[in-house]
XYZ file of C-alpha atoms in Angstrom:
787
model
C -36.999 -51.759 -24.732
C -35.710 -53.829 -27.608
C -35.516 -57.285 -26.009
C -36.722 -60.232 -28.090
C -39.298 -62.545 -26.534
C -38.481 -66.081 -27.764
C -41.928 -67.387 -26.847
C -43.417 -64.677 -29.012
C -41.604 -65.983 -32.097
C -42.270 -69.638 -31.290
C -45.994 -69.006 -31.131
C -46.219 -66.662 -34.110
C -43.712 -67.943 -36.628
C -44.695 -67.238 -40.182
C -41.667 -68.957 -41.681
C -42.527 -70.640 -44.974
C -45.848 -68.831 -45.273
C -46.791 -66.416 -48.030
C -49.403 -63.724 -47.522
C -50.985 -61.624 -50.246
C -52.760 -58.356 -49.484
C -55.179 -56.602 -51.822
C -57.656 -53.742 -51.717
C -60.875 -54.243 -53.619
C -64.030 -52.334 -54.496
C -64.222 -48.656 -53.616
C -61.258 -46.978 -51.985
C -61.354 -45.699 -48.412
C -58.960 -43.553 -46.374
C -56.934 -45.792 -44.084
C -56.531 -48.661 -46.550
C -52.849 -47.787 -46.946
C -52.341 -47.939 -43.183
C -53.879 -51.419 -43.208
C -51.673 -52.550 -46.095
C -48.609 -51.168 -44.307
C -49.474 -53.037 -41.112
C -50.062 -56.336 -42.940
C -46.766 -56.058 -44.802
C -44.650 -55.118 -41.811
C -46.254 -57.554 -39.368
C -46.001 -60.310 -41.958
C -42.310 -59.650 -42.573
C -41.777 -59.292 -38.822
C -42.964 -62.862 -38.168
C -40.941 -64.278 -41.047
C -43.553 -64.602 -43.786
C -43.255 -63.491 -47.387
C -45.764 -60.764 -48.179
C -47.035 -59.874 -51.640
C -48.903 -56.879 -53.004
C -51.764 -57.643 -55.359
C -52.148 -54.487 -57.441
C -55.538 -53.439 -58.833
C -57.560 -55.738 -56.586
C -59.022 -58.965 -57.984
C -58.234 -57.809 -61.513
C -54.553 -57.904 -60.648
C -54.946 -61.365 -59.161
C -56.601 -62.595 -62.370
C -54.072 -60.916 -64.665
C -51.035 -61.949 -62.604
C -47.592 -60.979 -63.855
C -46.235 -57.748 -62.368
C -49.544 -57.159 -60.611
C -48.395 -59.585 -57.899
C -45.116 -58.405 -56.386
C -43.255 -59.247 -53.222
C -43.343 -56.371 -50.729
C -40.392 -55.135 -48.710
C -40.266 -53.192 -45.463
C -39.287 -50.020 -47.258
C -41.966 -50.371 -49.954
C -44.656 -49.304 -47.468
C -42.773 -46.288 -46.109
C -44.635 -42.982 -46.429
C -47.983 -44.781 -46.925
C -49.548 -44.124 -43.549
C -50.678 -40.566 -44.206
C -51.834 -41.155 -47.784
C -55.505 -41.407 -48.715
C -56.982 -43.916 -51.144
C -55.006 -47.090 -51.834
C -51.551 -46.956 -53.399
C -51.731 -50.587 -54.583
C -54.855 -49.767 -56.549
C -58.393 -51.067 -56.543
C -60.671 -52.047 -59.418
C -64.034 -53.620 -60.083
C -63.399 -57.013 -61.667
C -65.973 -58.768 -63.842
C -63.511 -61.560 -64.626
C -63.274 -62.664 -61.000
C -67.038 -63.141 -60.923
C -66.628 -65.993 -63.396
C -65.161 -69.395 -62.572
C -62.690 -68.986 -65.422
C -61.401 -65.780 -63.845
C -61.089 -67.376 -60.420
C -59.210 -70.296 -62.018
C -56.635 -67.853 -63.427
C -56.360 -66.157 -60.017
C -55.787 -69.513 -58.280
C -53.066 -70.399 -60.782
C -51.290 -67.099 -60.212
C -51.343 -67.561 -56.436
C -50.141 -71.183 -56.518
C -47.236 -70.220 -58.776
C -46.014 -67.973 -55.968
C -46.921 -70.317 -53.119
C -49.556 -67.940 -51.748
C -52.251 -69.588 -49.644
C -52.999 -66.741 -47.234
C -55.095 -63.863 -48.481
C -55.830 -60.607 -46.688
C -58.671 -58.765 -48.428
C -59.483 -55.136 -47.610
C -62.821 -54.118 -49.077
C -66.596 -54.088 -48.698
C -69.077 -56.922 -48.313
C -69.020 -57.706 -52.054
C -65.242 -58.079 -52.074
C -65.253 -60.209 -48.935
C -68.097 -62.410 -50.200
C -66.096 -62.967 -53.391
C -63.073 -63.956 -51.323
C -65.143 -66.474 -49.374
C -66.470 -68.039 -52.612
C -62.876 -68.241 -53.860
C -61.905 -70.098 -50.703
C -64.833 -72.523 -50.968
C -63.961 -73.338 -54.578
C -60.228 -73.576 -53.959
C -59.860 -77.382 -53.893
C -61.985 -77.693 -57.044
C -59.964 -74.990 -58.786
C -56.704 -76.767 -57.929
C -58.099 -80.065 -59.220
C -58.997 -78.344 -62.475
C -55.515 -76.834 -62.743
C -54.003 -80.297 -62.262
C -56.332 -81.708 -64.928
C -55.234 -78.982 -67.347
C -51.590 -79.698 -66.590
C -50.948 -76.183 -65.267
C -49.791 -77.448 -61.862
C -48.707 -80.869 -60.652
C -50.273 -83.033 -57.989
C -47.520 -82.162 -55.508
C -48.344 -78.461 -55.749
C -52.033 -79.270 -55.368
C -51.335 -81.115 -52.129
C -48.871 -78.538 -50.813
C -51.242 -75.629 -51.364
C -54.458 -77.506 -50.668
C -56.103 -74.889 -48.419
C -56.664 -71.188 -48.946
C -56.999 -69.032 -45.826
C -58.953 -65.791 -45.942
C -59.024 -62.896 -43.461
C -60.923 -59.747 -44.280
C -60.842 -56.147 -43.142
C -63.750 -53.910 -44.034
C -62.743 -50.797 -45.930
C -65.809 -48.708 -46.689
C -66.722 -45.112 -45.934
C -70.388 -46.110 -45.609
C -69.917 -48.162 -42.411
C -72.393 -50.591 -43.933
C -70.984 -53.887 -42.668
C -72.546 -55.728 -39.763
C -70.212 -57.003 -37.061
C -67.964 -53.987 -36.578
C -68.585 -50.650 -34.873
C -66.527 -48.860 -37.510
C -65.204 -49.689 -40.954
C -61.906 -48.324 -42.245
C -62.498 -44.948 -43.888
C -65.768 -43.980 -42.197
C -64.255 -41.609 -39.657
C -62.216 -39.846 -42.340
C -65.319 -39.438 -44.512
C -67.108 -37.888 -41.538
C -64.181 -35.478 -41.159
C -64.634 -34.348 -44.762
C -68.393 -33.882 -44.306
C -68.095 -31.990 -41.012
C -65.367 -29.726 -42.428
C -67.771 -28.748 -45.210
C -70.735 -28.316 -42.852
C -68.736 -26.087 -40.506
C -67.633 -23.948 -43.447
C -71.142 -23.735 -44.892
C -72.651 -22.703 -41.560
C -70.737 -19.423 -41.549
C -71.921 -18.359 -44.984
C -75.442 -19.621 -44.289
C -75.629 -17.448 -41.182
C -74.409 -14.411 -43.101
C -77.196 -14.656 -45.671
C -79.919 -16.382 -43.588
C -79.852 -19.351 -45.945
C -80.981 -22.951 -45.879
C -78.415 -25.462 -47.120
C -79.276 -28.930 -48.386
C -76.236 -31.219 -48.247
C -76.197 -34.475 -50.171
C -73.777 -37.064 -48.814
C -72.870 -40.547 -49.994
C -74.978 -43.514 -48.979
C -76.892 -45.178 -51.797
C -78.039 -48.008 -49.548
C -76.718 -46.894 -46.180
C -77.468 -43.619 -44.442
C -74.816 -43.856 -41.738
C -72.807 -40.865 -42.948
C -75.922 -38.721 -43.261
C -77.309 -39.680 -39.856
C -74.090 -39.363 -37.888
C -73.037 -36.123 -39.553
C -76.512 -34.777 -38.714
C -75.871 -35.703 -35.083
C -72.423 -34.121 -35.231
C -73.561 -30.790 -36.618
C -77.056 -30.563 -35.121
C -78.783 -30.542 -38.520
C -82.446 -29.541 -38.620
C -83.512 -32.537 -40.721
C -81.999 -35.748 -42.087
C -83.246 -38.181 -44.720
C -81.785 -41.695 -45.032
C -82.751 -44.838 -46.999
C -83.098 -47.105 -43.947
C -85.812 -45.005 -42.342
C -88.194 -43.613 -45.000
C -90.126 -40.699 -43.476
C -93.826 -40.953 -42.759
C -96.348 -39.580 -45.235
C -96.682 -35.852 -44.761
C -93.010 -35.447 -43.892
C -92.798 -32.437 -46.179
C -95.129 -30.392 -43.995
C -93.445 -31.500 -40.777
C -90.003 -30.590 -42.104
C -91.151 -27.148 -43.188
C -92.789 -26.550 -39.814
C -89.524 -27.512 -38.105
C -87.470 -25.170 -40.305
C -89.919 -22.320 -39.759
C -89.949 -22.861 -35.983
C -86.143 -22.794 -35.895
C -86.067 -19.476 -37.741
C -88.763 -18.003 -35.486
C -86.539 -18.714 -32.442
C -83.825 -16.497 -33.902
C -81.716 -18.929 -35.922
C -80.322 -17.493 -39.142
C -79.728 -20.788 -40.939
C -81.044 -24.292 -41.544
C -79.085 -27.417 -42.431
C -80.748 -30.416 -44.085
C -78.671 -33.536 -44.783
C -79.821 -36.017 -47.429
C -78.285 -39.414 -48.147
C -78.033 -40.008 -51.895
C -80.241 -43.096 -51.560
C -83.012 -41.506 -49.464
C -86.535 -42.688 -50.333
C -90.058 -42.193 -49.019
C -92.476 -44.882 -47.781
C -93.506 -45.647 -51.347
C -89.972 -46.136 -52.651
C -89.841 -42.784 -54.420
C -86.442 -41.090 -54.386
C -85.994 -38.003 -52.221
C -83.242 -36.016 -53.881
C -81.479 -32.884 -52.687
C -83.070 -30.884 -55.521
C -86.539 -32.060 -54.510
C -85.881 -30.944 -50.930
C -84.584 -27.572 -52.119
C -87.618 -26.938 -54.331
C -89.901 -27.913 -51.468
C -88.320 -25.395 -49.060
C -88.331 -22.603 -51.642
C -91.934 -23.177 -52.693
C -93.450 -23.584 -49.228
C -91.306 -21.263 -47.130
C -89.645 -18.938 -49.588
C -86.258 -19.414 -47.879
C -83.083 -18.665 -49.815
C -81.882 -22.245 -50.318
C -78.719 -23.776 -51.778
C -77.700 -27.359 -52.573
C -74.202 -28.774 -51.981
C -73.405 -32.268 -53.260
C -70.220 -33.523 -51.618
C -69.633 -36.512 -53.891
C -66.176 -38.071 -53.928
C -64.751 -35.398 -51.639
C -65.874 -37.766 -48.904
C -63.526 -40.486 -50.145
C -60.531 -38.203 -50.482
C -57.944 -36.584 -48.308
C -55.671 -37.743 -45.544
C -56.982 -40.462 -43.206
C -57.933 -39.367 -39.715
C -56.023 -40.487 -36.631
C -58.862 -42.895 -35.794
C -58.672 -44.587 -39.213
C -54.890 -44.896 -39.060
C -55.020 -46.516 -35.634
C -57.975 -48.739 -36.545
C -56.349 -49.876 -39.802
C -52.974 -50.503 -38.144
C -54.542 -52.568 -35.368
C -56.696 -54.494 -37.820
C -53.764 -55.160 -40.150
C -51.672 -56.652 -37.355
C -54.661 -58.651 -36.118
C -55.288 -59.984 -39.636
C -51.758 -61.377 -39.826
C -52.156 -63.019 -36.410
C -55.446 -64.561 -37.570
C -53.811 -65.932 -40.746
C -50.976 -67.474 -38.736
C -53.462 -69.263 -36.501
C -55.698 -70.670 -39.253
C -56.044 -74.355 -40.027
C -57.553 -76.157 -43.012
C -60.925 -76.136 -41.242
C -60.897 -72.485 -40.136
C -63.724 -70.459 -41.642
C -62.990 -67.180 -43.408
C -63.157 -64.416 -40.839
C -63.362 -60.657 -40.641
C -61.262 -58.647 -38.212
C -63.647 -56.199 -36.529
C -63.832 -53.515 -33.870
C -66.151 -53.729 -30.874
C -65.782 -50.895 -28.399
C -62.011 -50.544 -28.287
C -61.329 -54.253 -28.762
C -60.493 -56.193 -31.893
C -62.542 -59.331 -32.514
C -62.746 -61.962 -35.240
C -66.111 -62.858 -36.714
C -67.154 -65.441 -39.326
C -67.270 -63.566 -42.611
C -70.553 -64.946 -43.927
C -72.340 -64.409 -40.603
C -71.502 -60.720 -40.910
C -72.700 -60.543 -44.498
C -76.008 -62.186 -43.614
C -76.754 -60.281 -40.388
C -78.084 -57.037 -41.852
C -80.792 -56.771 -39.177
C -78.359 -55.850 -36.411
C -77.194 -52.860 -38.422
C -80.821 -51.829 -38.920
C -81.332 -51.886 -35.134
C -78.287 -49.679 -34.675
C -79.719 -47.171 -37.120
C -82.976 -47.048 -35.208
C -81.125 -46.177 -32.006
C -79.019 -43.521 -33.716
C -82.128 -42.029 -35.246
C -83.885 -41.932 -31.871
C -80.922 -40.031 -30.414
C -80.985 -37.578 -33.300
C -84.730 -36.970 -32.991
C -84.437 -36.508 -29.245
C -81.893 -33.722 -29.686
C -83.071 -32.080 -32.903
C -86.847 -32.051 -32.510
C -88.293 -30.302 -29.505
C -91.681 -31.480 -28.319
C -94.412 -28.914 -27.559
C -94.556 -27.841 -23.892
C -97.887 -29.636 -23.536
C -96.300 -32.983 -24.442
C -93.323 -32.685 -22.080
C -93.425 -34.494 -18.724
C -93.234 -32.282 -15.629
C -90.641 -33.635 -13.233
C -90.250 -30.571 -10.980
C -86.546 -31.406 -10.749
C -83.676 -28.974 -11.327
C -80.450 -30.358 -12.826
C -77.176 -28.434 -12.968
C -74.479 -28.973 -15.629
C -70.879 -27.796 -15.252
C -67.493 -28.293 -16.892
C -64.549 -29.060 -14.619
C -60.809 -28.987 -15.324
C -59.092 -28.038 -18.561
C -61.127 -27.429 -21.736
C -61.547 -30.326 -24.155
C -63.073 -30.307 -27.635
C -66.479 -31.974 -27.474
C -67.468 -30.539 -24.083
C -69.991 -28.232 -25.736
C -71.586 -31.092 -27.651
C -71.982 -32.937 -24.341
C -73.565 -29.898 -22.656
C -75.982 -29.417 -25.565
C -76.993 -33.063 -25.406
C -77.473 -33.011 -21.624
C -79.541 -29.812 -21.714
C -81.852 -30.978 -24.471
C -82.342 -34.480 -23.077
C -83.000 -32.999 -19.637
C -85.617 -30.586 -21.030
C -87.210 -33.429 -23.018
C -87.575 -35.368 -19.772
C -89.251 -32.463 -18.038
C -86.377 -31.107 -15.956
C -85.378 -27.491 -15.551
C -81.729 -27.252 -16.610
C -79.180 -24.914 -15.028
C -75.738 -24.041 -16.426
C -72.869 -23.371 -14.021
C -70.101 -21.160 -15.403
C -66.405 -21.692 -14.604
C -66.741 -25.034 -12.865
C -66.759 -25.280 -9.075
C -65.347 -21.777 -8.806
C -68.397 -20.390 -10.553
C -70.597 -22.714 -8.526
C -69.632 -21.316 -5.149
C -69.752 -17.758 -6.521
C -73.316 -18.279 -7.708
C -72.634 -18.098 -11.454
C -75.678 -20.223 -12.138
C -78.525 -19.573 -14.567
C -81.271 -21.522 -16.268
C -80.377 -22.701 -19.761
C -83.026 -23.271 -22.421
C -83.294 -25.442 -25.539
C -82.388 -22.677 -27.968
C -79.448 -21.493 -25.835
C -77.367 -24.509 -26.891
C -78.139 -24.327 -30.612
C -74.982 -24.595 -32.717
C -72.842 -25.767 -29.797
C -71.766 -29.121 -31.252
C -69.125 -27.658 -33.548
C -67.659 -25.218 -31.030
C -64.286 -26.016 -29.488
C -63.248 -25.347 -25.894
C -65.851 -24.800 -23.177
C -68.571 -22.216 -23.757
C -69.663 -22.586 -20.126
C -66.154 -21.839 -18.959
C -64.131 -24.269 -16.913
C -61.596 -24.072 -14.061
C -59.444 -26.547 -12.175
C -60.772 -25.367 -8.792
C -61.836 -28.220 -6.483
C -64.925 -27.941 -4.251
C -63.549 -29.019 -0.839
C -62.588 -25.505 0.343
C -65.928 -24.077 -0.694
C -68.310 -26.909 0.186
C -70.435 -24.704 2.435
C -70.961 -22.096 -0.301
C -71.665 -24.774 -2.911
C -74.268 -26.354 -0.621
C -75.778 -22.912 -0.109
C -76.067 -22.381 -3.877
C -77.623 -25.798 -4.323
C -80.195 -24.898 -1.674
C -80.796 -21.488 -3.237
C -81.449 -22.875 -6.722
C -82.975 -26.124 -5.442
C -80.516 -28.239 -7.448
C -81.688 -31.849 -7.395
C -78.914 -33.483 -9.470
C -75.450 -32.703 -10.857
C -73.820 -33.579 -14.178
C -70.077 -32.897 -14.317
C -68.201 -32.980 -17.623
C -64.446 -32.913 -17.177
C -61.139 -34.612 -16.504
C -59.213 -35.711 -13.423
C -60.365 -32.660 -11.437
C -63.956 -33.705 -12.060
C -63.481 -37.113 -10.502
C -61.658 -35.549 -7.535
C -64.502 -33.055 -7.248
C -67.249 -35.659 -7.213
C -65.320 -37.612 -4.576
C -65.066 -34.495 -2.379
C -68.792 -33.781 -2.762
C -69.583 -37.367 -1.877
C -67.412 -37.185 1.244
C -69.289 -34.067 2.427
C -72.759 -35.640 2.245
C -72.727 -36.402 5.928
C -72.537 -32.680 6.689
C -74.652 -31.197 3.921
C -77.993 -32.733 3.014
C -78.050 -30.614 -0.156
C -75.316 -32.870 -1.567
C -77.431 -36.000 -1.160
C -78.500 -35.891 -4.799
C -77.642 -37.994 -7.867
C -74.266 -37.026 -9.295
C -72.691 -38.328 -12.470
C -69.450 -37.501 -14.212
C -68.687 -37.767 -17.926
C -64.944 -37.955 -18.799
C -63.663 -35.071 -20.949
C -59.924 -34.441 -21.207
C -57.332 -34.534 -23.982
C -55.022 -36.524 -21.705
C -57.434 -39.488 -21.503
C -56.293 -40.114 -17.931
C -59.656 -40.584 -16.172
C -59.903 -43.875 -14.238
C -62.989 -45.885 -15.096
C -63.073 -44.992 -18.791
C -60.975 -46.180 -21.702
C -61.796 -43.048 -23.695
C -62.468 -39.399 -22.872
C -64.146 -36.629 -24.829
C -61.465 -34.473 -26.458
C -58.722 -37.073 -26.808
C -59.574 -37.879 -30.433
C -59.406 -34.207 -31.444
C -56.000 -33.924 -29.757
C -54.764 -37.026 -31.589
C -55.809 -35.502 -34.899
C -53.947 -32.293 -34.018
C -50.805 -34.327 -33.289
C -51.184 -36.399 -36.453
C -51.781 -33.361 -38.658
C -48.720 -31.637 -37.204
C -46.533 -34.691 -37.711
C -47.698 -34.951 -41.334
C -46.715 -31.338 -41.942
C -43.391 -31.783 -40.220
C -42.619 -34.800 -42.373
C -43.578 -32.834 -45.460
C -41.344 -29.936 -44.401
C -38.382 -32.297 -44.478
C -39.211 -33.721 -47.908
C -36.353 -31.783 -49.434
C -33.947 -32.323 -46.557
C -32.003 -35.535 -46.141
C -31.342 -37.319 -42.872
C -33.439 -35.445 -40.370
C -34.963 -36.517 -37.039
C -37.763 -34.569 -35.394
C -38.492 -34.681 -31.659
C -42.047 -33.692 -30.770
C -43.345 -33.031 -27.273
C -47.014 -33.798 -26.654
C -49.360 -33.072 -23.758
C -50.661 -35.594 -21.266
C -49.103 -34.839 -17.889
C -47.975 -38.210 -16.572
C -50.312 -40.060 -18.958
C -48.621 -41.272 -22.136
C -51.811 -41.868 -24.143
C -51.312 -39.010 -26.602
C -47.641 -39.786 -27.154
C -48.212 -43.526 -27.621
C -51.402 -43.558 -29.688
C -50.408 -40.368 -31.507
C -47.088 -42.021 -32.320
C -48.903 -45.061 -33.716
C -51.136 -42.827 -35.849
C -48.230 -40.704 -37.097
C -45.916 -43.656 -37.734
C -43.505 -43.040 -34.868
C -40.332 -44.975 -34.129
C -40.800 -44.818 -30.363
C -42.723 -43.083 -27.611
C -41.148 -42.232 -24.274
C -43.697 -42.109 -21.485
C -43.871 -42.102 -17.707
C -45.696 -45.461 -17.536
C -42.719 -47.291 -19.058
C -39.505 -46.097 -17.375
C -36.518 -45.657 -19.669
C -32.869 -44.856 -19.142
C -29.847 -43.671 -21.068
C -29.292 -47.162 -22.506
C -32.751 -47.073 -24.091
C -32.085 -43.655 -25.553
C -28.756 -44.836 -26.941
C -30.432 -47.916 -28.425
C -32.958 -45.716 -30.191
C -30.263 -43.428 -31.572
C -28.435 -46.464 -32.946
C -31.670 -47.772 -34.433
C -32.323 -44.464 -36.192
C -28.725 -44.261 -37.366
C -28.995 -47.712 -38.914
C -32.183 -46.689 -40.709
C -30.520 -43.587 -42.067
C -27.572 -45.598 -43.353
C -29.849 -48.140 -45.050
C -31.679 -45.492 -47.021
C -34.568 -44.384 -44.802
C -33.515 -40.818 -44.323
C -36.293 -38.972 -42.568
C -37.451 -39.498 -39.008
C -39.893 -38.360 -36.399
C -39.681 -38.644 -32.614
C -42.603 -37.805 -30.359
C -42.135 -36.974 -26.710
C -45.193 -36.638 -24.546
C -45.121 -33.915 -21.968
C -44.750 -36.727 -19.499
C -42.813 -39.078 -21.781
C -40.967 -39.465 -25.083
C -42.188 -40.963 -28.303
C -40.507 -41.621 -31.631
C -42.325 -41.807 -34.926
C -41.758 -44.108 -37.882
C -39.403 -43.045 -40.672
C -40.928 -41.529 -43.755
C -38.956 -41.131 -46.980
C -36.443 -38.574 -45.789
C -37.378 -37.824 -42.208
C -37.602 -39.582 -38.824
C -39.645 -38.369 -35.870
C -39.793 -39.034 -32.103
C -42.463 -38.039 -29.555
C -41.970 -37.297 -25.866
C -44.699 -37.055 -23.247
C -44.284 -33.860 -21.203
C -43.762 -35.513 -17.803
C -42.214 -38.813 -18.860
C -38.988 -38.156 -17.025
C -37.862 -35.116 -15.035
C -34.244 -35.501 -16.120
C -34.562 -36.748 -19.700
C -36.314 -33.632 -20.912
C -37.149 -32.778 -24.501
C -34.104 -30.461 -24.597
C -31.877 -33.217 -23.222
C -33.090 -35.738 -25.798
C -32.749 -33.185 -28.578
C -29.159 -32.481 -27.570
C -28.400 -36.205 -27.203
C -29.761 -36.999 -30.650
C -27.958 -34.023 -32.159
C -24.628 -35.142 -30.706
C -24.950 -38.889 -31.295
C -26.362 -38.443 -34.806
C -23.625 -36.033 -35.889
C -22.496 -36.870 -39.402
C -25.509 -39.137 -40.017
C -28.565 -36.980 -39.374
C -29.458 -33.621 -37.911
C -32.194 -33.000 -35.352
C -35.109 -30.617 -34.800
C -37.624 -30.292 -31.955
C -41.221 -29.116 -31.699
C -43.399 -28.557 -28.610
C -47.062 -28.829 -29.632
C -48.457 -27.266 -26.452
C -52.022 -26.038 -26.209
C -52.819 -26.440 -29.888
C -53.753 -29.996 -28.846
C -56.610 -28.566 -26.753
C -57.869 -26.160 -29.392
C -59.808 -26.306 -32.619
C -63.210 -27.629 -33.595
C -64.032 -31.043 -32.132
C -63.628 -34.087 -34.367
C -66.729 -36.028 -35.479
C -65.794 -38.734 -32.967
C -65.699 -36.313 -30.046
C -68.915 -34.580 -31.103
C -70.805 -37.842 -31.241
C -69.139 -39.469 -28.265
C -69.954 -36.372 -26.201
C -73.520 -36.303 -27.521
C -74.284 -39.926 -26.780
C -72.528 -40.286 -23.438
C -74.116 -37.099 -22.044
C -77.569 -38.228 -23.214
C -77.064 -41.541 -21.436
C -75.897 -39.749 -18.286
C -79.025 -37.576 -18.240
C -81.253 -40.619 -18.627
C -79.494 -42.170 -15.619
C -80.124 -38.987 -13.608
C -83.819 -39.098 -14.481
C -84.026 -42.718 -13.403
C -82.309 -42.010 -10.076
C -84.495 -38.977 -9.387
C -87.653 -40.925 -10.057
C -86.530 -43.901 -8.002
C -85.355 -42.403 -4.746
C -84.778 -38.681 -4.583
C -83.048 -37.875 -1.260
C -84.227 -41.227 0.158
C -81.258 -42.981 1.699
C -78.953 -41.194 -0.705
C -76.595 -40.090 2.054
C -75.086 -43.576 2.258
C -75.985 -44.670 -1.263
C -72.662 -44.867 -3.073
C -74.409 -45.832 -6.329
C -75.869 -42.338 -6.562
C -72.452 -40.797 -7.369
C -71.090 -42.418 -10.517
C -68.757 -42.053 -13.428
C -70.067 -43.066 -16.843
C -67.225 -44.507 -18.881
C -66.468 -46.808 -21.753
C -64.929 -50.053 -20.518
C -63.776 -52.384 -23.287
C -67.065 -52.939 -25.128
C -69.715 -51.293 -23.002
C -70.748 -47.987 -21.468
C -70.777 -48.566 -17.703
C -71.908 -46.539 -14.671
C -69.376 -47.040 -11.867
C -69.663 -45.690 -8.304
C -66.719 -43.334 -7.824
C -65.842 -44.952 -4.497
C -64.984 -48.116 -6.405
C -62.535 -46.221 -8.585
C -60.279 -45.153 -5.699
C -58.362 -48.428 -5.741
C -57.868 -48.139 -9.504
C -56.331 -44.672 -9.308
C -52.791 -43.375 -8.907
C -53.705 -40.038 -7.320
C -50.108 -38.809 -7.145
C -49.577 -39.012 -10.896
C -53.248 -38.540 -11.817
C -53.562 -41.654 -13.939
C -55.359 -45.013 -13.754
C -53.214 -47.830 -12.393
C -54.027 -49.956 -15.435
C -54.368 -48.477 -18.928
C -55.595 -50.536 -21.886
C -53.664 -48.603 -24.536
C -50.304 -49.768 -23.158
C -50.955 -52.999 -25.090
C -50.836 -50.973 -28.309
C -47.319 -49.723 -27.698
C -45.576 -52.844 -29.067
C -47.449 -52.336 -32.351
C -45.673 -49.041 -32.879
C -42.304 -50.668 -32.144
C -43.008 -53.603 -34.449
C -44.106 -51.326 -37.286
C -40.918 -49.279 -36.738
C -38.764 -52.418 -37.163
C -37.789 -52.920 -33.539
C -37.553 -56.422 -32.133
C -39.920 -56.503 -29.195
C -42.300 -58.771 -27.315
C -45.973 -58.669 -28.194
C -48.748 -59.841 -25.895
C -51.166 -61.920 -27.974
C -53.363 -62.852 -24.998
C -55.663 -59.940 -25.781
C -55.845 -60.574 -29.519
C -59.222 -61.191 -31.087
C -60.895 -64.570 -30.723
C -63.400 -66.002 -33.162
C -66.908 -65.130 -32.004
C -70.400 -65.152 -33.464
C -72.230 -62.047 -34.548
C -75.458 -62.645 -32.639
C -73.712 -63.434 -29.358
C -70.976 -60.851 -29.700
C -72.719 -57.516 -29.512
C -74.246 -56.268 -26.258
C -77.505 -54.357 -26.286
C -77.261 -51.054 -28.125
C -78.159 -49.224 -24.936
C -75.091 -50.771 -23.327
C -72.725 -50.697 -26.266
C -70.162 -48.167 -27.281
C -71.495 -46.360 -30.316
C -69.087 -43.460 -30.216
C -69.651 -42.697 -33.846
């Protein structure tokens, strides 16, 4: 596990290079994780890494604001919000005189590689700095501040950017660092407000950040099922006031006891007039007489601990930024490290700054999805398809399932179908637990955890005849299954029985939903993000519990069956030292090596540790101040159990550290779904229902018996949402261990080892390549827009 790959170091040597990292502009949760990754990856490849404190102001002022970073200086940063190296607006850097001072300070330390974490203004400033660099050096030579030799030696400045902004207002990346955490803060408030609003039959107007960008408002509206949303990009049509009041009144008349309206702080009407939260409140009170309250979230959205998503995103981007800096030449343009789907890419910085239109198109698609689910058309305007579609949950519960059901039901009704809910999966199906489900029945479902429909692991094969009978009885014309590995087995069994039962010759589609993220054909599953946040939150608390205890290692067992996703990615998010999983066999020598590694850390002053073990594997988390932690996947090895590893660590660490263990269990399946899972579930289920409508209209029961394309799984593959016939997934599946044969996240495992100071090989074949913004992004209808 700790073998050094010589080719890795030959290709990625940073010897003789100096990298400076700074955070600029507004702060965003996850910036510290990015700084940590840049520092540790930079040191790992042999470069010197410097902190620039207080952003560009620190670069201009120099002195102690520019300090060399050590491995230990970024310990305990991962779980901290904001930016510990500081950020400041800098008027001086906007002047050439200020940039001249900054250039002098960098040259004095031999720094020619700059990693900037900030918004478009900060990155544009960095690009200008790069373009002026040769002129600035010439001026420094002329003033006698540097000599000609230094000017030649440091003749090129290389810039790589990472976007840190809660607004998600940068074109070229699906998500910016901090956005997911800001959504967590908003949704936490909305969920809390909903309970008090229901008690008093109140309307709440929530104002969220977004002076020029309404992403937070729009996506939080999708995540909580808000009645109305107002954003700057899409000014409402004239007369919106009356339409909004009609919508609120109609919602109340259907039995709802509350209304939620979300307003971006920069919302305007068609004439450029501001629409403030107080204006909206006064409007509702005057026209409807509803008891109405205003809540302005303000800087709460910037605060708090970063989410698991932001920690993983920032860590991946930080490592990628260092790789990009190592590969730059004098002619390489400044680039931004971005996220597309679940892949990192590099894009020319100025192309991203200039391509605002693509972001506008994305907003239009998000808004269409919101309107489709939040605003019901009158019966007279709905198409009449005469088709009945059944929705069921299969397998174990996963947070986000209810959001997916709500989305499917409302999209289906909007397309003219009659929707039926099946309780308790296939078990409820064959027992006839089927009833029609209406628009209002799924109101408020997005924030509910678990499965409100009920779900079981029962497979259909033994009850095919009864299931076919129920389909005939209710005239079910299509099936939407939301679930995990049992769901894909179930759809395969239904497909195999088509030759016997004509009732099964209908369109069938499965949407992946499982905390284990072990469904073949999809890189991500509904529920996995919520589970990762549960693991991360627990690890943070465990680390904190050891803050007054020296030399402690924690072993944490996670769920996942034979799939090590939660242990590996959770370990990366929590800062784990290692993760033991089924997919990567380990033996006693590996365990001994890890104990020695932890012992060495304890002796050199890092005195707290965390080890995660997935229910199918083991995983160790990165040291933090006074505690180390390891994670183990539940089924990673039948002999090296969590108890065995705990006892081994306790014995081998005697006199150096003591050991504790924690089995997380079903808490990983519980709780309210994260914003990611709410929106991923909403969008993927809507897309699945649109596919069903298309199939029904094209060829209902015509040649469907042998049509393998009529039974599909909808999954996210790399950058796109793809419908895949389930028969094609058989060769990709390890049915014995219930996992895909190839899993993309295994390539992330070396990152955790590198950031934990292990020497390991790292596959750079999948690292981001420089692309162009226009050519990079697939059509929005095809792209992953999970949040």
